[in-house]
mmCIF file of C-alpha atoms in Angstrom:
data_model
loop_
_atom_site.group_PDB
_atom_site.id
_atom_site.type_symbol
_atom_site.label_atom_id
_atom_site.label_comp_id
_atom_site.label_asym_id
_atom_site.label_seq_id
_atom_site.Cartn_x
_atom_site.Cartn_y
_atom_site.Cartn_z
ATOM 1 C CA MET A 1 -1.552 -29.094 43.458
ATOM 2 C CA THR A 2 -1.666 -30.394 39.915
ATOM 3 C CA GLY A 3 -3.948 -29.362 37.100
ATOM 4 C CA ALA A 4 -4.292 -29.379 33.379
ATOM 5 C CA GLY A 5 -1.231 -27.772 31.912
ATOM 6 C CA THR A 6 1.232 -28.568 34.696
ATOM 7 C CA THR A 7 4.098 -30.975 34.263
ATOM 8 C CA ASP A 8 2.494 -33.511 36.633
ATOM 9 C CA ASP A 9 -0.547 -33.909 34.389
ATOM 10 C CA PRO A 10 -0.650 -37.441 32.932
ATOM 11 C CA ARG A 11 -2.695 -36.369 29.880
ATOM 12 C CA ARG A 12 -1.089 -35.664 26.510
ATOM 13 C CA PRO A 13 -0.500 -32.001 25.497
ATOM 14 C CA GLU A 14 -3.161 -32.285 22.772
ATOM 15 C CA GLU A 15 -5.777 -33.029 25.440
ATOM 16 C CA THR A 16 -4.760 -30.151 27.697
ATOM 17 C CA GLY A 17 -4.376 -27.598 24.903
ATOM 18 C CA GLU A 18 -0.633 -27.084 25.442
ATOM 19 C CA GLY A 19 0.466 -28.203 21.981
ATOM 20 C CA ALA A 20 -2.564 -26.808 20.149
ATOM 21 C CA VAL A 21 -0.733 -24.001 18.387
ATOM 22 C CA ALA A 22 1.942 -26.251 16.914
ATOM 23 C CA THR A 23 -0.677 -28.828 15.920
ATOM 24 C CA ASP A 24 -2.892 -26.180 14.248
ATOM 25 C CA GLU A 25 0.025 -24.841 12.192
ATOM 26 C CA GLN A 26 0.897 -28.325 10.983
ATOM 27 C CA ASP A 27 -2.711 -29.211 10.073
ATOM 28 C CA HIS A 28 -3.418 -26.205 7.813
ATOM 29 C CA GLY A 29 -0.669 -26.599 5.254
ATOM 30 C CA PHE A 30 1.434 -24.109 3.341
ATOM 31 C CA TRP A 31 -1.225 -21.452 2.558
ATOM 32 C CA HIS A 32 -2.302 -21.021 6.198
ATOM 33 C CA GLY A 33 -1.469 -17.415 7.101
ATOM 34 C CA ARG A 34 -0.141 -16.580 3.674
ATOM 35 C CA SER A 35 -3.203 -14.996 2.093
ATOM 36 C CA ALA A 36 -1.261 -11.729 2.220
ATOM 37 C CA LEU A 37 0.621 -12.969 -0.860
ATOM 38 C CA LEU A 38 -2.264 -11.508 -2.853
ATOM 39 C CA MET A 39 -0.926 -7.975 -2.415
ATOM 40 C CA PRO A 40 2.593 -8.693 -3.740
ATOM 41 C CA ALA A 41 0.991 -10.583 -6.638
ATOM 42 C CA LEU A 42 -1.171 -7.571 -7.525
ATOM 43 C CA LEU A 43 1.807 -5.233 -7.197
ATOM 44 C CA ALA A 44 3.906 -7.474 -9.435
ATOM 45 C CA ALA A 45 1.131 -7.656 -12.039
ATOM 46 C CA PHE A 46 0.740 -3.872 -12.074
ATOM 47 C CA SER A 47 4.512 -3.399 -12.281
ATOM 48 C CA LEU A 48 4.754 -5.814 -15.205
ATOM 49 C CA PHE A 49 1.898 -3.932 -16.886
ATOM 50 C CA LEU A 50 3.857 -0.678 -16.475
ATOM 51 C CA LEU A 51 7.044 -2.219 -17.846
ATOM 52 C CA LEU A 52 5.231 -3.769 -20.803
ATOM 53 C CA GLY A 53 3.360 -0.542 -21.555
ATOM 54 C CA ALA A 54 6.546 1.512 -21.345
ATOM 55 C CA GLY A 55 8.345 -0.944 -23.597
ATOM 56 C CA LEU A 56 5.612 -0.767 -26.243
ATOM 57 C CA LEU A 57 5.345 3.022 -26.081
ATOM 58 C CA GLU A 58 6.414 4.742 -29.287
ATOM 59 C CA ALA A 59 8.708 7.491 -28.114
ATOM 60 C CA GLY A 60 10.153 8.469 -31.472
ATOM 61 C CA ASP A 61 13.350 10.537 -31.330
ATOM 62 C CA THR A 62 12.810 12.017 -27.890
ATOM 63 C CA GLU A 63 15.747 12.987 -25.735
ATOM 64 C CA PHE A 64 16.598 11.458 -22.385
ATOM 65 C CA PRO A 65 14.700 10.891 -20.099
ATOM 66 C CA GLY A 66 11.708 10.645 -22.436
ATOM 67 C CA PRO A 67 8.232 9.245 -21.784
ATOM 68 C CA ARG A 68 9.467 5.723 -20.983
ATOM 69 C CA PHE A 69 11.755 6.777 -18.142
ATOM 70 C CA VAL A 70 9.309 7.163 -15.222
ATOM 71 C CA PRO A 71 7.157 4.084 -16.019
ATOM 72 C CA MET A 72 10.300 1.955 -16.311
ATOM 73 C CA ILE A 73 11.569 3.153 -12.927
ATOM 74 C CA LEU A 74 8.163 2.660 -11.285
ATOM 75 C CA GLY A 75 7.800 -0.808 -12.805
ATOM 76 C CA ALA A 76 11.258 -1.894 -11.668
ATOM 77 C CA VAL A 77 10.780 -0.509 -8.152
ATOM 78 C CA GLY A 78 7.343 -2.139 -7.984
ATOM 79 C CA LEU A 79 8.789 -5.535 -8.878
ATOM 80 C CA VAL A 80 11.507 -5.215 -6.246
ATOM 81 C CA LEU A 81 8.922 -4.234 -3.624
ATOM 82 C CA ALA A 82 6.660 -7.117 -4.646
ATOM 83 C CA VAL A 83 9.518 -9.586 -4.165
ATOM 84 C CA LEU A 84 10.427 -8.086 -0.776
ATOM 85 C CA LEU A 85 6.790 -8.162 0.385
ATOM 86 C CA ALA A 86 6.391 -11.763 -0.779
ATOM 87 C CA LEU A 87 9.565 -12.821 1.044
ATOM 88 C CA GLY A 88 8.304 -11.142 4.221
ATOM 89 C CA VAL A 89 4.988 -12.980 4.019
ATOM 90 C CA LEU A 90 6.683 -16.286 3.301
ATOM 91 C CA ARG A 91 9.108 -15.875 6.211
ATOM 92 C CA THR A 92 6.516 -14.767 8.778
ATOM 93 C CA PRO A 93 2.986 -15.806 7.816
ATOM 94 C CA GLU A 94 0.153 -14.256 9.788
ATOM 95 C CA PRO A 95 -2.510 -16.810 10.683
ATOM 96 C CA VAL A 96 -6.159 -15.961 11.143
ATOM 97 C CA SER A 97 -6.582 -13.793 14.240
ATOM 98 C CA GLU A 98 -9.122 -14.190 16.986
ATOM 99 C CA THR A 99 -11.303 -11.603 18.643
ATOM 100 C CA SER A 100 -13.396 -12.583 21.652
ATOM 101 C CA GLY A 101 -12.674 -16.237 21.003
ATOM 102 C CA ARG A 102 -14.059 -16.102 17.435
ATOM 103 C CA PRO A 103 -11.725 -16.275 14.447
ATOM 104 C CA TYR A 104 -12.094 -13.767 11.659
ATOM 105 C CA ARG A 105 -10.584 -14.049 8.217
ATOM 106 C CA THR A 106 -9.669 -10.437 7.557
ATOM 107 C CA HIS A 107 -9.602 -7.105 9.283
ATOM 108 C CA SER A 108 -10.327 -4.013 7.230
ATOM 109 C CA ASP A 109 -10.139 -0.413 8.320
ATOM 110 C CA PHE A 110 -12.927 1.042 6.226
ATOM 111 C CA VAL A 111 -12.461 4.541 7.629
ATOM 112 C CA ALA A 112 -8.856 4.639 6.422
ATOM 113 C CA LEU A 113 -9.922 3.176 3.085
ATOM 114 C CA ALA A 114 -12.590 5.869 2.745
ATOM 115 C CA TRP A 115 -10.066 8.647 3.422
ATOM 116 C CA VAL A 116 -7.603 7.332 0.833
ATOM 117 C CA ALA A 117 -10.228 6.483 -1.805
ATOM 118 C CA GLY A 118 -11.981 9.796 -1.197
ATOM 119 C CA GLY A 119 -8.667 11.586 -1.627
ATOM 120 C CA PHE A 120 -8.110 9.889 -4.990
ATOM 121 C CA LEU A 121 -11.643 10.707 -6.098
ATOM 122 C CA ALA A 122 -11.315 14.344 -5.012
ATOM 123 C CA PHE A 123 -7.944 14.558 -6.787
ATOM 124 C CA ALA A 124 -9.405 13.206 -10.025
ATOM 125 C CA LEU A 125 -12.467 15.467 -9.929
ATOM 126 C CA LEU A 126 -10.792 18.680 -8.737
ATOM 127 C CA LEU A 127 -7.528 18.501 -10.709
ATOM 128 C CA PRO A 128 -8.682 20.742 -13.594
ATOM 129 C CA TRP A 129 -9.916 23.478 -11.225
ATOM 130 C CA LEU A 130 -7.445 23.312 -8.342
ATOM 131 C CA GLY A 131 -4.413 22.439 -10.418
ATOM 132 C CA TRP A 132 -1.705 19.899 -9.728
ATOM 133 C CA ILE A 133 -0.204 21.549 -6.656
ATOM 134 C CA LEU A 134 -3.409 21.994 -4.658
ATOM 135 C CA ALA A 135 -5.095 18.768 -5.823
ATOM 136 C CA GLY A 136 -1.903 16.780 -5.154
ATOM 137 C CA ALA A 137 -1.624 18.353 -1.711
ATOM 138 C CA LEU A 138 -5.233 17.399 -0.988
ATOM 139 C CA LEU A 139 -4.543 13.827 -2.091
ATOM 140 C CA PHE A 140 -1.438 13.593 0.103
ATOM 141 C CA TRP A 141 -3.262 15.067 3.097
ATOM 142 C CA CYS A 142 -6.181 12.619 2.749
ATOM 143 C CA ALA A 143 -3.785 9.677 2.442
ATOM 144 C CA ALA A 144 -1.751 10.811 5.459
ATOM 145 C CA HIS A 145 -4.939 11.246 7.523
ATOM 146 C CA GLY A 146 -6.209 7.847 6.390
ATOM 147 C CA PHE A 147 -2.942 6.193 7.421
ATOM 148 C CA GLY A 148 -3.230 7.647 10.903
ATOM 149 C CA SER A 149 -1.444 10.999 10.979
ATOM 150 C CA ARG A 150 -3.094 13.439 13.359
ATOM 151 C CA ARG A 151 -1.007 16.546 12.603
ATOM 152 C CA PRO A 152 -3.075 18.346 9.941
ATOM 153 C CA LEU A 153 -1.007 21.542 9.700
ATOM 154 C CA PHE A 154 2.261 19.631 9.348
ATOM 155 C CA ASP A 155 0.663 17.310 6.795
ATOM 156 C CA ILE A 156 -0.610 20.257 4.725
ATOM 157 C CA LEU A 157 2.830 21.863 4.667
ATOM 158 C CA ILE A 158 4.525 18.627 3.632
ATOM 159 C CA ALA A 159 1.779 17.972 1.071
ATOM 160 C CA LEU A 160 2.200 21.407 -0.511
ATOM 161 C CA PHE A 161 5.975 20.987 -0.596
ATOM 162 C CA LEU A 162 5.850 17.518 -2.185
ATOM 163 C CA SER A 163 3.229 18.399 -4.781
ATOM 164 C CA SER A 164 5.220 21.539 -5.689
ATOM 165 C CA VAL A 165 8.397 19.486 -6.111
ATOM 166 C CA VAL A 166 6.569 16.969 -8.306
ATOM 167 C CA TYR A 167 5.095 19.848 -10.348
ATOM 168 C CA LEU A 168 8.573 21.292 -10.873
ATOM 169 C CA ILE A 169 10.146 17.937 -11.738
ATOM 170 C CA PHE A 170 7.488 17.008 -14.275
ATOM 171 C CA GLY A 171 6.992 20.526 -15.622
ATOM 172 C CA THR A 172 10.559 21.757 -15.797
ATOM 173 C CA GLY A 173 12.606 18.570 -15.839
ATOM 174 C CA LEU A 174 10.474 16.431 -18.149
ATOM 175 C CA GLY A 175 8.700 19.176 -20.068
ATOM 176 C CA LEU A 176 5.211 17.852 -19.292
ATOM 177 C CA ILE A 177 2.339 20.256 -18.900
ATOM 178 C CA LEU A 178 0.467 19.704 -15.654
ATOM 179 C CA PRO A 179 -2.699 21.686 -14.921
ATOM 180 C CA SER A 180 -2.012 24.820 -12.896
ATOM 181 C CA GLY A 181 -5.646 25.516 -11.946
ATOM 182 C CA ILE A 182 -6.465 28.558 -9.852
ATOM 183 C CA LEU A 183 -2.795 29.139 -8.979
ATOM 184 C CA GLY A 184 -2.062 29.637 -12.663
ATOM 185 C CA GLY A 185 -4.762 32.276 -13.052
ATOM 186 C CA GLY A 186 -7.520 30.234 -14.602
ATOM 187 C CA PHE A 187 -9.628 27.143 -14.559
#
């Protein structure tokens, strides 16, 4: 028995749909499936902004590490990550996906976005009252939940540990004053 798609079919692959994927990739050009290059471009722009801002910062006669140290590291790491992300997108582009036979241009997880954005908003609003450790822990927990973690107790413990370490590094190591909030005895 022969049918469309078997080797005995006299029709060309374009007519049977066998070569459709290869033909579609050739017809769309270079940018097909590479819209994800927007994210590395934004990361590179932000990293360059950090590097430029740190370079223009008047630090005076401060000792090492000084106020330029962290922005320079973050800017350099951001540029490296932007290049790695761009290379990944260029090597393996992701074409438009299909759901139920209909193509869609993007897929957004608005629940995850709401958790992360809400965490940033809560951090910004509650930082003076909760202090760095608790507000940072809340931010980390919201981000972890938004990215799919379903272990709230573990996430809280890790969040408290990380925000405490950051508080110690910036407070003790760099001499910056971060808000202590209710843990410091005041608002």
